[in-house]
Amino acid sequence: MNIDTLPPGPALAGRHLLLGVTGGVAGFKVAELARELQRQGATVQVVMTEAATRFVTPVTFQALTGRPVFTDQWDARIDDNMAHIALSREADAMIIAPASADFLAKLAHGLADDLLSTMCVARECPLLVAPAMNRQMWGNPATRRNVELLRADGVTFLGPTSGDQACGETGMGRMLEPDELAELTVAFFAPKHLRGQRVLLTAGPTFEPIDPVRGITNLSSGKMGFAIARACRHAGADVTLVAGPTTLPTPAGVERIDVRTAQQMHDAVMGALDAPGPRHTIFIAVAAVADWRVANYSASKIKKTGDDSLPELRFAQNPDILASVARRPDAPWCVGFAAESDDLEKNGQDKRRRKNVPLLVANIGHATFGRDDNELLLIDADGIRKLPRAGKDVLAAALVEEIAARMSGAGRPVTAGR
Ligand code: CTP
């Protein structure tokens, strides 16, 4: 098989981020954020205010990022004393986390009385802030005014959220968790390939009950479907995710409908497509849907009889959700998934034609269920294209790009297969 094998990179590969830390107890969480941003491929340069160093030491960030941490405008390590210019020029974005009430006030009014605030004024790159403060400080009229001024200046706010606060109170002003901040940073940089699109997805397994305490399910974890839902959202789409039983958290900004059985999944999908409002333009069927349900479901628990007789299950066919959607006169652009065990290319191409969808995505190899990585084969009318082994989030972003290119009619270079 001689097909395209360009390995996709992590979401923040090649990005240089300036992480500004101001004084707040949430500073300890920012050590984790620095790690997460690097895990996503970014290089991270930390700059701290003097107050921030009272909460976390520069040594912590230096050890985590492998780069010297700057706190002082007059740092002798920068030969021309232009630290504010030298450090901010290379950055793709500045992220201030935690951003204290005092620092937001300074930013809103353009004050430049220490290294970090001077860098913010001197920067050419986008500015993202993750506020963290007590609920009274967040609700204070002066802070409200400052937030409005900063929004009008084009500053992006990451949170805050509501919850327990270090002072023992509960309310709005709590900093988002490091993984949420990292996800919003990834979303900030993601190309908006699907802006204006409405995406409907299915993900996860289904569960077909035998009696009130037993049922038949499969090993699908939902990870791939959830990663694609997240990537569609990052790419600017409105996303509705119909999920079978899974404990995965809902990706930020995604509308989720939980279902259990294949029939419920079918009904939820049709309900979403028939709902008033703008129509869904893309349908991605990632769920591992049970082909059959138990026809002789027992409303009470099936008991052992005491003799050797065994219970007998009879099955009925479940609706094929993907094929039903693809048959509709108002069908969105449909993407199917397939877990084939043999002759992937031929069976995949046959399944794509049978289900009448423009793109079928086949998992390469067995036992991808539950793993964090995967390897995909994209099968369309022009042939096949391989997305080599990578994390499911990386593959999801690459798949979104492939879908957008096909929908725009730009096509993709294909080197073999038909
Ligand atoms: N699918 C669906 N509804 C079903 C069965 C499958 O929407 N009742 C979708 C899956 O979400 C997937 C695609 O159809 O996108 C292919 O699923 P797969 O199980 O590989 O195909 P089947 O049609 O069940 O074919 P078979 O199991 O016989 O290979």
PDB file of C-alpha atoms and ligand atoms in Angstrom, residues 202 262 265 283-291 317-323 335-340 351 354-355 360, ligand 1:
ATOM      1  CA  THR A 202     -22.493   9.929  17.475  1.00  0.00           C
ATOM      2  CA  ALA A 262     -29.099   2.052  19.458  1.00  0.00           C
ATOM      3  CA  MET A 265     -29.321   6.981  19.529  1.00  0.00           C
ATOM      4  CA  PHE A 283     -22.912  14.157  10.316  1.00  0.00           C
ATOM      5  CA  ILE A 284     -20.049  12.038  11.712  1.00  0.00           C
ATOM      6  CA  ALA A 285     -21.023   8.543  12.884  1.00  0.00           C
ATOM      7  CA  VAL A 286     -18.250   7.421  15.215  1.00  0.00           C
ATOM      8  CA  ALA A 287     -20.372   5.341  17.612  1.00  0.00           C
ATOM      9  CA  ALA A 288     -19.976   1.575  17.771  1.00  0.00           C
ATOM     10  CA  VAL A 289     -23.679   0.875  17.375  1.00  0.00           C
ATOM     11  CA  ALA A 290     -25.051  -2.542  18.313  1.00  0.00           C
ATOM     12  CA  ASP A 291     -26.390  -4.191  15.179  1.00  0.00           C
ATOM     13  CA  GLN A 317     -32.206  -5.763  13.902  1.00  0.00           C
ATOM     14  CA  ASN A 318     -31.421  -2.194  15.038  1.00  0.00           C
ATOM     15  CA  PRO A 319     -31.867   0.706  12.619  1.00  0.00           C
ATOM     16  CA  ASP A 320     -28.725   1.702  10.695  1.00  0.00           C
ATOM     17  CA  ILE A 321     -28.372   5.300  11.845  1.00  0.00           C
ATOM     18  CA  LEU A 322     -25.717   6.349   9.333  1.00  0.00           C
ATOM     19  CA  ALA A 323     -27.520   4.855   6.345  1.00  0.00           C
ATOM     20  CA  VAL A 335     -18.742  10.584   7.472  1.00  0.00           C
ATOM     21  CA  GLY A 336     -18.832   6.933   8.565  1.00  0.00           C
ATOM     22  CA  PHE A 337     -16.380   4.941  10.652  1.00  0.00           C
ATOM     23  CA  ALA A 338     -15.541   1.283  10.241  1.00  0.00           C
ATOM     24  CA  ALA A 339     -13.692  -1.255  12.332  1.00  0.00           C
ATOM     25  CA  GLU A 340     -12.820  -3.907   9.777  1.00  0.00           C
ATOM     26  CA  LYS A 351     -19.096  -0.218   3.054  1.00  0.00           C
ATOM     27  CA  ARG A 354     -23.295   0.607   0.601  1.00  0.00           C
ATOM     28  CA  LYS A 355     -23.934   3.349   3.155  1.00  0.00           C
ATOM     29  CA  LEU A 360     -15.476   6.468   5.378  1.00  0.00           C
TER      30      LEU A 360
HETATM   31  N1  CTP B   1     -23.620   2.528  12.190  1.00  0.00           N
HETATM   32  C1  CTP B   1     -24.818   3.134  12.495  1.00  0.00           C
HETATM   33  N2  CTP B   1     -25.878   2.399  12.903  1.00  0.00           N
HETATM   34  C2  CTP B   1     -25.786   1.060  13.011  1.00  0.00           C
HETATM   35  C3  CTP B   1     -24.552   0.404  12.706  1.00  0.00           C
HETATM   36  C4  CTP B   1     -23.495   1.166  12.306  1.00  0.00           C
HETATM   37  O1  CTP B   1     -24.898   4.366  12.405  1.00  0.00           O
HETATM   38  N3  CTP B   1     -26.849   0.370  13.416  1.00  0.00           N
HETATM   39  C5  CTP B   1     -22.494   3.340  11.723  1.00  0.00           C
HETATM   40  C6  CTP B   1     -21.302   3.360  12.650  1.00  0.00           C
HETATM   41  O2  CTP B   1     -21.387   4.433  13.564  1.00  0.00           O
HETATM   42  C7  CTP B   1     -20.157   3.528  11.679  1.00  0.00           C
HETATM   43  C8  CTP B   1     -20.612   2.829  10.421  1.00  0.00           C
HETATM   44  O3  CTP B   1     -22.046   2.762  10.533  1.00  0.00           O
HETATM   45  O4  CTP B   1     -19.971   4.887  11.325  1.00  0.00           O
HETATM   46  C9  CTP B   1     -20.074   1.464  10.199  1.00  0.00           C
HETATM   47  O5  CTP B   1     -20.259   0.659  11.320  1.00  0.00           O
HETATM   48  P1  CTP B   1     -19.885  -0.886  11.273  1.00  0.00           P
HETATM   49  O6  CTP B   1     -20.313  -1.515  12.552  1.00  0.00           O
HETATM   50  O7  CTP B   1     -18.462  -1.030  10.841  1.00  0.00           O
HETATM   51  O8  CTP B   1     -20.780  -1.331  10.061  1.00  0.00           O
HETATM   52  P2  CTP B   1     -21.993  -2.258   9.947  1.00  0.00           P
HETATM   53  O9  CTP B   1     -22.974  -1.561   9.064  1.00  0.00           O
HETATM   54  O10 CTP B   1     -22.483  -2.683  11.278  1.00  0.00           O
HETATM   55  O11 CTP B   1     -21.376  -3.468   9.139  1.00  0.00           O
HETATM   56  P3  CTP B   1     -20.678  -4.824   9.655  1.00  0.00           P
HETATM   57  O12 CTP B   1     -20.686  -4.814  11.157  1.00  0.00           O
HETATM   58  O13 CTP B   1     -21.516  -5.859   9.073  1.00  0.00           O
HETATM   59  O14 CTP B   1     -19.299  -4.776   9.069  1.00  0.00           O
END
